[in-house]
PDB file of N, CA, C and O in Angstrom, chain B, residues numbered from 101:
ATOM      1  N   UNK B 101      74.333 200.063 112.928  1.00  0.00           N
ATOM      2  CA  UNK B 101      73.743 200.717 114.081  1.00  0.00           C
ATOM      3  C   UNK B 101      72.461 199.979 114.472  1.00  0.00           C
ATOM      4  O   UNK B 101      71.516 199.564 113.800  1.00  0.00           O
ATOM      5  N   UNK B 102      72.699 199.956 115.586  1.00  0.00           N
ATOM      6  CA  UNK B 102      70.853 198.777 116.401  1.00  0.00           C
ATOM      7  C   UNK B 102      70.060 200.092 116.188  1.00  0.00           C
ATOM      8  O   UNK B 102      70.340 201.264 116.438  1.00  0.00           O
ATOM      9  N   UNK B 103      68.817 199.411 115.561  1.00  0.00           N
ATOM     10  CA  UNK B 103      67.361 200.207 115.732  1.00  0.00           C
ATOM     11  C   UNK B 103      66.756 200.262 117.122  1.00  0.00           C
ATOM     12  O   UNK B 103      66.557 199.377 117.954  1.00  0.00           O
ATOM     13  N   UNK B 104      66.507 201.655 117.124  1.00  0.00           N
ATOM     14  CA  UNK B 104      65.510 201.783 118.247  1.00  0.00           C
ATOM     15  C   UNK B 104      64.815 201.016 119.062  1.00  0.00           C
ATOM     16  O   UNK B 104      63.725 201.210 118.523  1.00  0.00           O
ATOM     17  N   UNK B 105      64.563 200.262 119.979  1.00  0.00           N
ATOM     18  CA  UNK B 105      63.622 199.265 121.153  1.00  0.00           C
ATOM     19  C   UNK B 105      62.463 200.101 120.764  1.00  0.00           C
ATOM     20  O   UNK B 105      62.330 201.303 120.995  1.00  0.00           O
ATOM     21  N   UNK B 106      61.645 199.319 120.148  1.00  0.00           N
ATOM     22  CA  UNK B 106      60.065 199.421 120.497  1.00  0.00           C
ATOM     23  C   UNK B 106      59.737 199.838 121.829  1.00  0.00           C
ATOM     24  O   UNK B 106      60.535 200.046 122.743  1.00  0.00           O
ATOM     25  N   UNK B 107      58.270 199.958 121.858  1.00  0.00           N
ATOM     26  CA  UNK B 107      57.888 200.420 123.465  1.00  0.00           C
ATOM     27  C   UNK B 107      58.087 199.234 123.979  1.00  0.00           C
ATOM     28  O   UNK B 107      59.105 199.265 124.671  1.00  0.00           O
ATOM     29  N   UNK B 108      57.385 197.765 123.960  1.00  0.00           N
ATOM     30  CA  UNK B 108      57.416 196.737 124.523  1.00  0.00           C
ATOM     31  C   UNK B 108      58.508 196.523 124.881  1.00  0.00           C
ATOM     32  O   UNK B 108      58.597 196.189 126.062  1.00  0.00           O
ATOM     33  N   UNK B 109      59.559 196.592 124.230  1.00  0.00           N
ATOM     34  CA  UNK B 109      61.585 196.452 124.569  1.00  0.00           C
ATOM     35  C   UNK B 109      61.698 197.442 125.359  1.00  0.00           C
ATOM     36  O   UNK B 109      62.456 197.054 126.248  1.00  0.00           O
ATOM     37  N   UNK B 110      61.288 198.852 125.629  1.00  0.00           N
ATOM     38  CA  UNK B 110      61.724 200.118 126.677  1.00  0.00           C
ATOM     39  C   UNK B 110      60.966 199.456 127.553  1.00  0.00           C
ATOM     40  O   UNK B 110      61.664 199.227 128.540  1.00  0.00           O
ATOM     41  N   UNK B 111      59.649 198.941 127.717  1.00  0.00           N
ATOM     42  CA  UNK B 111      59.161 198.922 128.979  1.00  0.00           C
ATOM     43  C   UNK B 111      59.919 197.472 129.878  1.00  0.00           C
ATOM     44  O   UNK B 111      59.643 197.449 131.077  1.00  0.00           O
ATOM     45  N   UNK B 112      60.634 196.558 129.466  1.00  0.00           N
ATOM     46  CA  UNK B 112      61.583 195.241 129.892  1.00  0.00           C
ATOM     47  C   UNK B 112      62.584 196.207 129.909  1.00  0.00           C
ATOM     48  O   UNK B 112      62.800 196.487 131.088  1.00  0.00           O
ATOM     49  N   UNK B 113      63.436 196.976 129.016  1.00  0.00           N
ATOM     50  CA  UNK B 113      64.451 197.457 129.746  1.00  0.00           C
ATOM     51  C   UNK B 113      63.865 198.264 131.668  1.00  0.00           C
ATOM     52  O   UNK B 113      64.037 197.996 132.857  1.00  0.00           O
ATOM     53  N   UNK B 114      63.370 198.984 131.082  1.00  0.00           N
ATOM     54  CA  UNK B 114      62.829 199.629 132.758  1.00  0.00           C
ATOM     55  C   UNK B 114      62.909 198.847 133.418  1.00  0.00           C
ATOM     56  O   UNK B 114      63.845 198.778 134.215  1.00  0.00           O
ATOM     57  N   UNK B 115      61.836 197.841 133.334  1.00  0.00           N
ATOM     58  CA  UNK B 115      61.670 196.741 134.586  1.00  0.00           C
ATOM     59  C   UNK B 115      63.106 196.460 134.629  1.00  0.00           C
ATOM     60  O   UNK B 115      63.518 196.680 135.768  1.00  0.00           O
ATOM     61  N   UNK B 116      64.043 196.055 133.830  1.00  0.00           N
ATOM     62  CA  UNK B 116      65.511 195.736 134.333  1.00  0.00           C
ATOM     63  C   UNK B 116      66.274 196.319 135.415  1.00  0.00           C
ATOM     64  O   UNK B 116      66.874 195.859 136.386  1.00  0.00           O
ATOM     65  N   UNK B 117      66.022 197.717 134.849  1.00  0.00           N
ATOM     66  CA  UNK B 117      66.764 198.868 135.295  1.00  0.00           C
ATOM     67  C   UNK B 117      66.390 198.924 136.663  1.00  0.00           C
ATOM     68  O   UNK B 117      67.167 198.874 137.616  1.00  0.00           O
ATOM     69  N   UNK B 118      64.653 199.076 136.724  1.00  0.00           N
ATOM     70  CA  UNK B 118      64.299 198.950 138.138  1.00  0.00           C
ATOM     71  C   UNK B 118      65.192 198.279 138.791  1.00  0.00           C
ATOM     72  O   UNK B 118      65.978 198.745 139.616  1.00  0.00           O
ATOM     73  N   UNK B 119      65.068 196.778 138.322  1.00  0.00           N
ATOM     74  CA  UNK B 119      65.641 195.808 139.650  1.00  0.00           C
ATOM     75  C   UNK B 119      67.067 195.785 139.657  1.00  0.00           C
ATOM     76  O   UNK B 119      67.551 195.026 140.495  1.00  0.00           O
ATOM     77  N   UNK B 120      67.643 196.244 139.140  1.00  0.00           N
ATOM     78  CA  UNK B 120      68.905 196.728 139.601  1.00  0.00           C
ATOM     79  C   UNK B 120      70.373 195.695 139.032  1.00  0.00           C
ATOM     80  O   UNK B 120      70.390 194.981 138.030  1.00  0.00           O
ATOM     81  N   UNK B 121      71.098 195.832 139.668  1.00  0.00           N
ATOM     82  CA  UNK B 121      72.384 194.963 139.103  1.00  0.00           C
ATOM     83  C   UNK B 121      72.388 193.237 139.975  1.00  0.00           C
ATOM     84  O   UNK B 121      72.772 192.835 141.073  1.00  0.00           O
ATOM     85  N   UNK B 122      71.765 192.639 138.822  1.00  0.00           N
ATOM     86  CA  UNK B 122      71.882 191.305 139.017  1.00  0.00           C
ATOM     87  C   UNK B 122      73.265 190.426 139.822  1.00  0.00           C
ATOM     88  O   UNK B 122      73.114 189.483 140.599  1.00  0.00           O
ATOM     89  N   UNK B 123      74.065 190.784 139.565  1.00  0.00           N
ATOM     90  CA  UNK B 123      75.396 190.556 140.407  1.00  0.00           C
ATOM     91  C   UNK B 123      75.175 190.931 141.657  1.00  0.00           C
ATOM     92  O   UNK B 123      75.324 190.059 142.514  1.00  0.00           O
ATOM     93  N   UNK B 124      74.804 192.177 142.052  1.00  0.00           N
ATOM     94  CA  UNK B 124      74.627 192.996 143.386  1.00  0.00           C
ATOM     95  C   UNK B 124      73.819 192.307 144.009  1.00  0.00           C
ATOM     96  O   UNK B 124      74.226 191.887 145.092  1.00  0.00           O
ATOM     97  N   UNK B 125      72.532 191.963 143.627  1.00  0.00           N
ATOM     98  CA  UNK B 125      71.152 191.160 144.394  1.00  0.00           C
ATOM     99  C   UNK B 125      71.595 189.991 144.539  1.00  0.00           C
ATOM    100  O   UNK B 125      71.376 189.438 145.617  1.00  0.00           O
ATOM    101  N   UNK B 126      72.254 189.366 143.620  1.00  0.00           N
ATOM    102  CA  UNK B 126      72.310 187.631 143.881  1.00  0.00           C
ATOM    103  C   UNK B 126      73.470 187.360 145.054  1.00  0.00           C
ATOM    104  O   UNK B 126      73.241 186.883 146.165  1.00  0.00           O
ATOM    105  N   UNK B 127      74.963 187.841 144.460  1.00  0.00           N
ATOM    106  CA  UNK B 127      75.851 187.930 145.598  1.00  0.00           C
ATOM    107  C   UNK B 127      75.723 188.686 146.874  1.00  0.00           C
ATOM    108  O   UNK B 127      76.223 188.151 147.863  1.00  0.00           O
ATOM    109  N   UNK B 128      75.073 189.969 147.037  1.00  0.00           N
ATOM    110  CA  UNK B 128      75.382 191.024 148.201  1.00  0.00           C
ATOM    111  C   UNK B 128      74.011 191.345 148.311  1.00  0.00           C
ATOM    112  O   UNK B 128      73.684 192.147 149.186  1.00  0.00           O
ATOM    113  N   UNK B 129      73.006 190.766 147.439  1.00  0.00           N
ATOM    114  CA  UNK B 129      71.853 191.364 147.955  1.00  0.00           C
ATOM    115  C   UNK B 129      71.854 192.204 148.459  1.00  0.00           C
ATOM    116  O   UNK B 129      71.416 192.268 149.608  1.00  0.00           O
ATOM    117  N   UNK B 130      72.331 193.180 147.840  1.00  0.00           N
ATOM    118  CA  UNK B 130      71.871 194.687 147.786  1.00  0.00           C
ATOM    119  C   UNK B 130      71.286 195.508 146.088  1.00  0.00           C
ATOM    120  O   UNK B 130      71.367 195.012 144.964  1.00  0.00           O
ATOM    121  N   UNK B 131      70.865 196.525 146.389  1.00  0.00           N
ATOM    122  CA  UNK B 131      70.819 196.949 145.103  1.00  0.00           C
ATOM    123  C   UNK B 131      71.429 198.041 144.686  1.00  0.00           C
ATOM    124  O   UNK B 131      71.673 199.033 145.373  1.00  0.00           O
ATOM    125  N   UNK B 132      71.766 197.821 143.193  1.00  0.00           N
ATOM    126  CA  UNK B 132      72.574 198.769 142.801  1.00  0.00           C
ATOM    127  C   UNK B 132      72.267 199.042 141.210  1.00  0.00           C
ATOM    128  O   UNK B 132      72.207 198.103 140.416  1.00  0.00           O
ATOM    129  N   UNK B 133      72.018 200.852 140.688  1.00  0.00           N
ATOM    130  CA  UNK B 133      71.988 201.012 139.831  1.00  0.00           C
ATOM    131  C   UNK B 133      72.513 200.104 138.428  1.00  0.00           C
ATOM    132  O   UNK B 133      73.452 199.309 138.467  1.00  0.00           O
ATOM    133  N   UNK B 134      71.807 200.366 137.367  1.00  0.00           N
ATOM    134  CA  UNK B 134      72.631 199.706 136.703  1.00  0.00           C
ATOM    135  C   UNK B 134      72.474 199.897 134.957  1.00  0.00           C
ATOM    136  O   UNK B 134      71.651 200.621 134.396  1.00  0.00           O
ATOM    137  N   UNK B 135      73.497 199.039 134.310  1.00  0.00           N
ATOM    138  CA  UNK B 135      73.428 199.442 132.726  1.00  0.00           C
ATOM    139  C   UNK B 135      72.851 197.924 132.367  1.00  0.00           C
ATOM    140  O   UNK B 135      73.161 196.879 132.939  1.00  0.00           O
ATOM    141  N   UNK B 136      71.764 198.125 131.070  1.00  0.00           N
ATOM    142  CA  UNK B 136      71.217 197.100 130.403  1.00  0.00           C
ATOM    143  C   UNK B 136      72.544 196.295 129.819  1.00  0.00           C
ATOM    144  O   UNK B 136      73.368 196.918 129.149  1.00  0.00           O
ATOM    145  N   UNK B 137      72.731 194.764 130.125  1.00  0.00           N
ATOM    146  CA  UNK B 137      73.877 194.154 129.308  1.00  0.00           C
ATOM    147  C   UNK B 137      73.482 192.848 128.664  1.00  0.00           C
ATOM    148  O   UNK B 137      73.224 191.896 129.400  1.00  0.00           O
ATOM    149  N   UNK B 138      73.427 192.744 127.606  1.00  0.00           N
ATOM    150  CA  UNK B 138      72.844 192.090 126.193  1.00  0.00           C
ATOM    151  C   UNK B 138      73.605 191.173 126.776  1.00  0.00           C
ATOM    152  O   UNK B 138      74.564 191.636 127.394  1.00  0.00           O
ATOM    153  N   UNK B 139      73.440 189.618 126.778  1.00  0.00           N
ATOM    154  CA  UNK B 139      74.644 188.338 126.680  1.00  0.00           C
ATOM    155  C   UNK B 139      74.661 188.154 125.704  1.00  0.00           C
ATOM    156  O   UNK B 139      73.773 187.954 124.875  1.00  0.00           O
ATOM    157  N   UNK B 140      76.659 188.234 125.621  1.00  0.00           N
ATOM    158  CA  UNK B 140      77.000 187.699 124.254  1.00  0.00           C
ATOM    159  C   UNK B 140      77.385 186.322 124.207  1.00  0.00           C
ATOM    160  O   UNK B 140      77.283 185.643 125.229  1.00  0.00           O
ATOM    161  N   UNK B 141      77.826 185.817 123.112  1.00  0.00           N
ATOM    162  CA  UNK B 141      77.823 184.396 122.605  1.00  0.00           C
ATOM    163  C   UNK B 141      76.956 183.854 121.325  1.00  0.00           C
ATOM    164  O   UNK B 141      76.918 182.711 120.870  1.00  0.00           O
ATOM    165  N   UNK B 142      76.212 185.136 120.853  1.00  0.00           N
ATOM    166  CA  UNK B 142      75.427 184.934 119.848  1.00  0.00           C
ATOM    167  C   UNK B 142      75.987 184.692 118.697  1.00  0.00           C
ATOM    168  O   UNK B 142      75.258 184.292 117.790  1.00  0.00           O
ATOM    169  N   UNK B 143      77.305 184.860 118.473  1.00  0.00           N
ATOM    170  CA  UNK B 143      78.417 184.358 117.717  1.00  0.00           C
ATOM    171  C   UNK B 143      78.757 185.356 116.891  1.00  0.00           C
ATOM    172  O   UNK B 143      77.909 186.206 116.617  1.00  0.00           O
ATOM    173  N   UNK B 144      79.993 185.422 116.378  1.00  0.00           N
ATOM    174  CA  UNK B 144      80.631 186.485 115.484  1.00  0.00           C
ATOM    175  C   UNK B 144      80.403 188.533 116.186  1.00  0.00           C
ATOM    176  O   UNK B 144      80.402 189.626 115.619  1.00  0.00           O
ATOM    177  N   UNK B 145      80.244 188.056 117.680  1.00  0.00           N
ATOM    178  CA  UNK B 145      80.443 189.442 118.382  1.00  0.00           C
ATOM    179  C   UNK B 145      79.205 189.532 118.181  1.00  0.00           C
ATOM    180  O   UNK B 145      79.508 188.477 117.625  1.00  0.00           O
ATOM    181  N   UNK B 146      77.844 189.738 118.022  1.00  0.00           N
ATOM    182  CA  UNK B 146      76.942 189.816 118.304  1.00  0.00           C
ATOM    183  C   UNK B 146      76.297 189.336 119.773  1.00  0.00           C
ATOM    184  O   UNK B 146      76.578 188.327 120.419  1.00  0.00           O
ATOM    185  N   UNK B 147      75.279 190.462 120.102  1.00  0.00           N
ATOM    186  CA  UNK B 147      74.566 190.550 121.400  1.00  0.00           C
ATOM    187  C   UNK B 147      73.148 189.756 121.697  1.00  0.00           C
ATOM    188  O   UNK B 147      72.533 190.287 120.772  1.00  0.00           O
ATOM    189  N   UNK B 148      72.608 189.271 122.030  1.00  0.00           N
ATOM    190  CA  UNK B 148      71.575 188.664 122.172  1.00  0.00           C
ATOM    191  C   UNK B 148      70.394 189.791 122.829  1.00  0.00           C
ATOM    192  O   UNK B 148      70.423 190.226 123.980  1.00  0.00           O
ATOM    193  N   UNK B 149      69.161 190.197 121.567  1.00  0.00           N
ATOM    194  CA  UNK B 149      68.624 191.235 121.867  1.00  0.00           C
ATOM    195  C   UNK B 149      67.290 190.456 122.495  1.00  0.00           C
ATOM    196  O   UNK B 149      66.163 190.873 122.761  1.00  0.00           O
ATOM    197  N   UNK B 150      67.691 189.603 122.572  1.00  0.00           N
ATOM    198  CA  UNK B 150      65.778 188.957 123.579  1.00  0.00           C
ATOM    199  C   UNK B 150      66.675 188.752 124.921  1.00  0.00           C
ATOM    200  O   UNK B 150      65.874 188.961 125.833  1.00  0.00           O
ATOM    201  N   UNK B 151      68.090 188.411 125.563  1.00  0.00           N
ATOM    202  CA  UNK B 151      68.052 187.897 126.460  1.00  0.00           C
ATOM    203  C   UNK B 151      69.160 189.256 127.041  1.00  0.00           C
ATOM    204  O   UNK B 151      70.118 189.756 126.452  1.00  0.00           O
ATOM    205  N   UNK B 152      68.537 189.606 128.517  1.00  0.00           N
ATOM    206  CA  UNK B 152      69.298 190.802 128.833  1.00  0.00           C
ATOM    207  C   UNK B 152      69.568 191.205 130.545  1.00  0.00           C
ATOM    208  O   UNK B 152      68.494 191.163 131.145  1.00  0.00           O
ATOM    209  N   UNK B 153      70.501 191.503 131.262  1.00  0.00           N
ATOM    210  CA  UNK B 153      70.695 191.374 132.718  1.00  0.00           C
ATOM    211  C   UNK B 153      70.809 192.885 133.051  1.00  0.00           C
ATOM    212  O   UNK B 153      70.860 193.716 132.144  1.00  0.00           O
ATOM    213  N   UNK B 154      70.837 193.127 133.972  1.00  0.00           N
ATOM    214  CA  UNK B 154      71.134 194.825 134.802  1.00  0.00           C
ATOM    215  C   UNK B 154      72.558 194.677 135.319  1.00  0.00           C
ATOM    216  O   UNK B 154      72.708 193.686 136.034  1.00  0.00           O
ATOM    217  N   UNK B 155      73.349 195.226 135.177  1.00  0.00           N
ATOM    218  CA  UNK B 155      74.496 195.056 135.777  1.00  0.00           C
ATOM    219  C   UNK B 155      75.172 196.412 135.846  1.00  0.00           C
ATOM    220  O   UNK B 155      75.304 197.317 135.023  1.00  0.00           O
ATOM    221  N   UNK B 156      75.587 196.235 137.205  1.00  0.00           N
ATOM    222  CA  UNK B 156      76.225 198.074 137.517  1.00  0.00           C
ATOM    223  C   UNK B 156      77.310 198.302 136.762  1.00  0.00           C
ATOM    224  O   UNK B 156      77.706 197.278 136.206  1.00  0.00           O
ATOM    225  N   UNK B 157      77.953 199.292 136.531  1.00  0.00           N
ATOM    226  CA  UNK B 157      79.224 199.727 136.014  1.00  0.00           C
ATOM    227  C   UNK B 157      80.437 198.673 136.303  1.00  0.00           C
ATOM    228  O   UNK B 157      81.026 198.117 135.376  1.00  0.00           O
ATOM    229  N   UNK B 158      80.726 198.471 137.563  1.00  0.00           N
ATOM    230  CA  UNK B 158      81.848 197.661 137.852  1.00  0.00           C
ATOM    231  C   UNK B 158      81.606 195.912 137.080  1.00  0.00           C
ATOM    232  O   UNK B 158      82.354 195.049 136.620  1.00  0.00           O
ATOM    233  N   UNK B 159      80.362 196.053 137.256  1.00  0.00           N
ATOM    234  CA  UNK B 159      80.409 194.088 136.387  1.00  0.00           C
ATOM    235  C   UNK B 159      80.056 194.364 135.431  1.00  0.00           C
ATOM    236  O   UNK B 159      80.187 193.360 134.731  1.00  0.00           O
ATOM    237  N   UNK B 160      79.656 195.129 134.875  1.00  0.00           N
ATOM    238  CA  UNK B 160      79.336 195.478 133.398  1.00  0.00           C
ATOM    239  C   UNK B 160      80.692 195.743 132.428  1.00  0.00           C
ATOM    240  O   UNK B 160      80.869 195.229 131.323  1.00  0.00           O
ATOM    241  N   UNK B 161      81.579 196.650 133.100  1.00  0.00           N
ATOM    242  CA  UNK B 161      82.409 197.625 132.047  1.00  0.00           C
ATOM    243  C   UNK B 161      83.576 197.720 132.612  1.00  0.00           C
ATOM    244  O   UNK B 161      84.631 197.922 132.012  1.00  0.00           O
ATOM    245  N   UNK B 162      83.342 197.477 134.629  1.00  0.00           N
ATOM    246  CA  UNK B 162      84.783 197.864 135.219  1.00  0.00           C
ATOM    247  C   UNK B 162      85.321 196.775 135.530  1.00  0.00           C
ATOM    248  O   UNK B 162      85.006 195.747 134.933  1.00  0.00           O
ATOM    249  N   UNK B 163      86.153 196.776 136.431  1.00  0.00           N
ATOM    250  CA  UNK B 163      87.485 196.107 136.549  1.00  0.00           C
ATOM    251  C   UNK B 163      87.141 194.114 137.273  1.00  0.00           C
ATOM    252  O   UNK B 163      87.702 193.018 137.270  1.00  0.00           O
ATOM    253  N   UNK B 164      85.922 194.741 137.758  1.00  0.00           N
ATOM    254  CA  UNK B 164      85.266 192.448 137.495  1.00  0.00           C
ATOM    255  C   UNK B 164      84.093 192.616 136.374  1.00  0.00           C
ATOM    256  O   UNK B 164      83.341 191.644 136.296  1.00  0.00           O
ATOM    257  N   UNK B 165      83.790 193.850 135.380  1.00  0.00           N
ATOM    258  CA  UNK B 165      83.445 193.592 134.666  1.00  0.00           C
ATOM    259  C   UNK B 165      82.875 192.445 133.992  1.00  0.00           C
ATOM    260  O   UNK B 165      83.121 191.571 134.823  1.00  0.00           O
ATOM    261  N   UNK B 166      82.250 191.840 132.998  1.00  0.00           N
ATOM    262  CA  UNK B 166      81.836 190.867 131.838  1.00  0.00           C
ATOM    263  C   UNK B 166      83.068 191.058 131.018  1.00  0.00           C
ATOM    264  O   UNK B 166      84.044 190.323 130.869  1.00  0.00           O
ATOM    265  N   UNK B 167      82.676 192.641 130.352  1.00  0.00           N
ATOM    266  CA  UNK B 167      82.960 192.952 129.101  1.00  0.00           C
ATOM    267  C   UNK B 167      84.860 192.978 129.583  1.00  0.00           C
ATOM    268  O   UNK B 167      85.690 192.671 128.726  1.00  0.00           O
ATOM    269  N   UNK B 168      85.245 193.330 130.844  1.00  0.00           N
ATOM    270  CA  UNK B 168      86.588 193.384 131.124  1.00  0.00           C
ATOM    271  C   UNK B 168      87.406 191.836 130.503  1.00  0.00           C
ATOM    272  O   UNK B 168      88.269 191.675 129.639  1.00  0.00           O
ATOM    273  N   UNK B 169      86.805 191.046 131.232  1.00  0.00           N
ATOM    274  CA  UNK B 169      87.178 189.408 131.324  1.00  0.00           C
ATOM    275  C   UNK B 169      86.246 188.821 131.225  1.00  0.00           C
ATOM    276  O   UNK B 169      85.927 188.539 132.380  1.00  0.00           O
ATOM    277  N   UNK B 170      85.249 188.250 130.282  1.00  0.00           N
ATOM    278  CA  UNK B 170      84.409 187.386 130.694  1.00  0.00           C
ATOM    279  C   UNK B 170      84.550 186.123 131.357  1.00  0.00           C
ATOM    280  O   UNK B 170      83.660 185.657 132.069  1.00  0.00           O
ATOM    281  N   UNK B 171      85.966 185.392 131.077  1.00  0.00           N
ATOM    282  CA  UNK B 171      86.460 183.899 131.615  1.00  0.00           C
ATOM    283  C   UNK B 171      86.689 184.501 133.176  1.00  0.00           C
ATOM    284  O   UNK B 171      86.053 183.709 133.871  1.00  0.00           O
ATOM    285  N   UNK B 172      87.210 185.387 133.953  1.00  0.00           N
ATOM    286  CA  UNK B 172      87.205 185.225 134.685  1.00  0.00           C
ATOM    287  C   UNK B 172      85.656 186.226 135.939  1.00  0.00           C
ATOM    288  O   UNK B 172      85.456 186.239 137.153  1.00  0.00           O
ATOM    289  N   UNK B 173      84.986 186.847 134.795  1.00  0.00           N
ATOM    290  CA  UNK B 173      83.683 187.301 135.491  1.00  0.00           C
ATOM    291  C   UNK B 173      82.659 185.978 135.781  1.00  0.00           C
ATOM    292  O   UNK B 173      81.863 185.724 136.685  1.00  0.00           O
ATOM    293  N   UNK B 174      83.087 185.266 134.550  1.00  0.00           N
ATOM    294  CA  UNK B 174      82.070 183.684 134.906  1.00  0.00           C
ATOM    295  C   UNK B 174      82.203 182.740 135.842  1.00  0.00           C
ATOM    296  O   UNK B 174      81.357 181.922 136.203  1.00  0.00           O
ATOM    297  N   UNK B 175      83.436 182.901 136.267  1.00  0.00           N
ATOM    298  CA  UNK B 175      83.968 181.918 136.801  1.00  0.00           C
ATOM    299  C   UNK B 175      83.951 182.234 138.784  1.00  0.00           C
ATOM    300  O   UNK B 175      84.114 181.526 139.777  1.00  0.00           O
ATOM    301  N   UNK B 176      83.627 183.833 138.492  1.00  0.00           N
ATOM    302  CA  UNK B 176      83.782 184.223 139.843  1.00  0.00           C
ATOM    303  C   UNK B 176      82.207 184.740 140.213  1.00  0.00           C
ATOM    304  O   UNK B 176      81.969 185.126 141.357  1.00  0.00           O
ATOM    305  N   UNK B 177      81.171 184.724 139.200  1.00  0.00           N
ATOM    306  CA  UNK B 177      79.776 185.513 139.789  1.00  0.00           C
ATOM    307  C   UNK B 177      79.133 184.109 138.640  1.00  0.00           C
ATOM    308  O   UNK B 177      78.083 184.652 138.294  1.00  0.00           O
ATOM    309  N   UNK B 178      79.134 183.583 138.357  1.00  0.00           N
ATOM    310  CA  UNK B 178      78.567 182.259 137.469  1.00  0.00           C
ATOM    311  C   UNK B 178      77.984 182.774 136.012  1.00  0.00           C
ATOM    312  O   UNK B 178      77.837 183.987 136.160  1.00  0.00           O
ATOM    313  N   UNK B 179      77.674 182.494 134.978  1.00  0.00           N
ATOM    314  CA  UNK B 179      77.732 182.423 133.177  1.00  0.00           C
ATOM    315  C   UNK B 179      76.450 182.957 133.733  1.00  0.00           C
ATOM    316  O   UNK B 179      75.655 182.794 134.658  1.00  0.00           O
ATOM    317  N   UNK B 180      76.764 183.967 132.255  1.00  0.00           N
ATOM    318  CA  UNK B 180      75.824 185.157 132.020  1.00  0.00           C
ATOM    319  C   UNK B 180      74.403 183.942 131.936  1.00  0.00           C
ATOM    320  O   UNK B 180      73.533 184.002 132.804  1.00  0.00           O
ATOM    321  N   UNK B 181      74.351 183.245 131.188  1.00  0.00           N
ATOM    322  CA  UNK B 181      72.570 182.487 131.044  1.00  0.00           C
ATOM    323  C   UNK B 181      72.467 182.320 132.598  1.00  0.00           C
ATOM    324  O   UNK B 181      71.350 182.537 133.069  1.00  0.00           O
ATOM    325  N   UNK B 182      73.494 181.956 133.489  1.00  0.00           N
ATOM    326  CA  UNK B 182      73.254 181.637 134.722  1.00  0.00           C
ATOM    327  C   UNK B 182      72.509 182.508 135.367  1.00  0.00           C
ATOM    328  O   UNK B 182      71.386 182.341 135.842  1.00  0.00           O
ATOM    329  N   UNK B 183      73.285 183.594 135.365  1.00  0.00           N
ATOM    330  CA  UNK B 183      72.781 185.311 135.890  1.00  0.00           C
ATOM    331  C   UNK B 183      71.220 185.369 135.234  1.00  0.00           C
ATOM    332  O   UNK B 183      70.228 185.382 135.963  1.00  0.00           O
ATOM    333  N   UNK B 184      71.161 185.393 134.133  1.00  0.00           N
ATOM    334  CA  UNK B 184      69.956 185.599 132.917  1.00  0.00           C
ATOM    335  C   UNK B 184      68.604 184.828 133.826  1.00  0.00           C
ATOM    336  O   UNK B 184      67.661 185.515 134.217  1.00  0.00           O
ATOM    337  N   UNK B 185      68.672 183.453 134.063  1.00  0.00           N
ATOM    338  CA  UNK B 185      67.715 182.916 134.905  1.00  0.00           C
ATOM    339  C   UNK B 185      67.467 183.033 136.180  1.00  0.00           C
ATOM    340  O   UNK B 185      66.306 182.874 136.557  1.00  0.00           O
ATOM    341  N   UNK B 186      68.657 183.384 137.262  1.00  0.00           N
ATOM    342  CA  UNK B 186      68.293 183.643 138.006  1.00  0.00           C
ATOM    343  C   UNK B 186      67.348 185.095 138.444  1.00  0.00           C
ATOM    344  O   UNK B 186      66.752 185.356 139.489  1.00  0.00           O
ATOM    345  N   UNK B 187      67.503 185.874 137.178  1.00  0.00           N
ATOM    346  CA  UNK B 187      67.057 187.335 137.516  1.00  0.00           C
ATOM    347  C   UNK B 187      65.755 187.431 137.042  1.00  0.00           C
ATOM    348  O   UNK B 187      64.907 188.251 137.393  1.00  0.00           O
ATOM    349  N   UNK B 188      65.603 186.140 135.851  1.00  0.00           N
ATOM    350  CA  UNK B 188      64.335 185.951 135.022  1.00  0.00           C
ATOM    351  C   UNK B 188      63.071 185.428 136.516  1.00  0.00           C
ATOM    352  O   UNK B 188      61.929 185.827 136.747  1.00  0.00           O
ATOM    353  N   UNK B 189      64.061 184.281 137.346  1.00  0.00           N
ATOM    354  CA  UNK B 189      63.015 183.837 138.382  1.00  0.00           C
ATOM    355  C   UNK B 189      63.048 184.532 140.078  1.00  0.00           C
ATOM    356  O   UNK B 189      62.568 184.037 141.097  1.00  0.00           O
ATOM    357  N   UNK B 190      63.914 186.039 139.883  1.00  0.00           N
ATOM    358  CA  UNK B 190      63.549 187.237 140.558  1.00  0.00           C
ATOM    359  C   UNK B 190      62.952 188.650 140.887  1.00  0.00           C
ATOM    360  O   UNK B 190      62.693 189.302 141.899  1.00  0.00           O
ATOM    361  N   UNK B 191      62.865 188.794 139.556  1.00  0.00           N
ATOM    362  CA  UNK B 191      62.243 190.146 139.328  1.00  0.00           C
ATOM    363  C   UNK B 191      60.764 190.033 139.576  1.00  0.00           C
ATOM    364  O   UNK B 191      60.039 191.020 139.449  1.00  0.00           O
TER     365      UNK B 191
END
């Protein structure tokens, strides 16, 4: 089970949350609620707890999801580090 986020980790999630679903702003520039999503690749199914995107339900969990397909979520909204920097040099 992951331990608790410190305050310093709740207050970066917020700011995440604030800015909304990284997919939504970059493609449709719009904004849209969203769930904290860890990039994986950290190897053996592990999440990467320093590096983290906003992503609404549908690219997060639903049907263009990450977690649905990642080969074809990357290939159609560009690799999660991709997403990761662009949101790092937007927020």
């Amino acid at each position: 089970m992951a331990k608790k986020p410190n305050k310093e980790k709740q207050k970066e999630y917020k700011k995440c949350a604030s800015f909304g679903c990284t997919v939504c702003a970059k493609i449709y520039g719009v904004f849209s609620e969203c769930e904290i999503h860890h990039l994986t690749g950290a190897g053996m199914g592990l999440r990467n707890e320093e590096k983290f995107i906003g992503l609404c339900y549908l690219h997060h969990r639903g049907k263009e999801g990450v977690h649905h397909n990642k080969k074809i979520f990357e290939e159609k909204f560009g690799t999660q580090e991709e997403l990761y920097e662009w949101y790092k040099n937007n927020d």
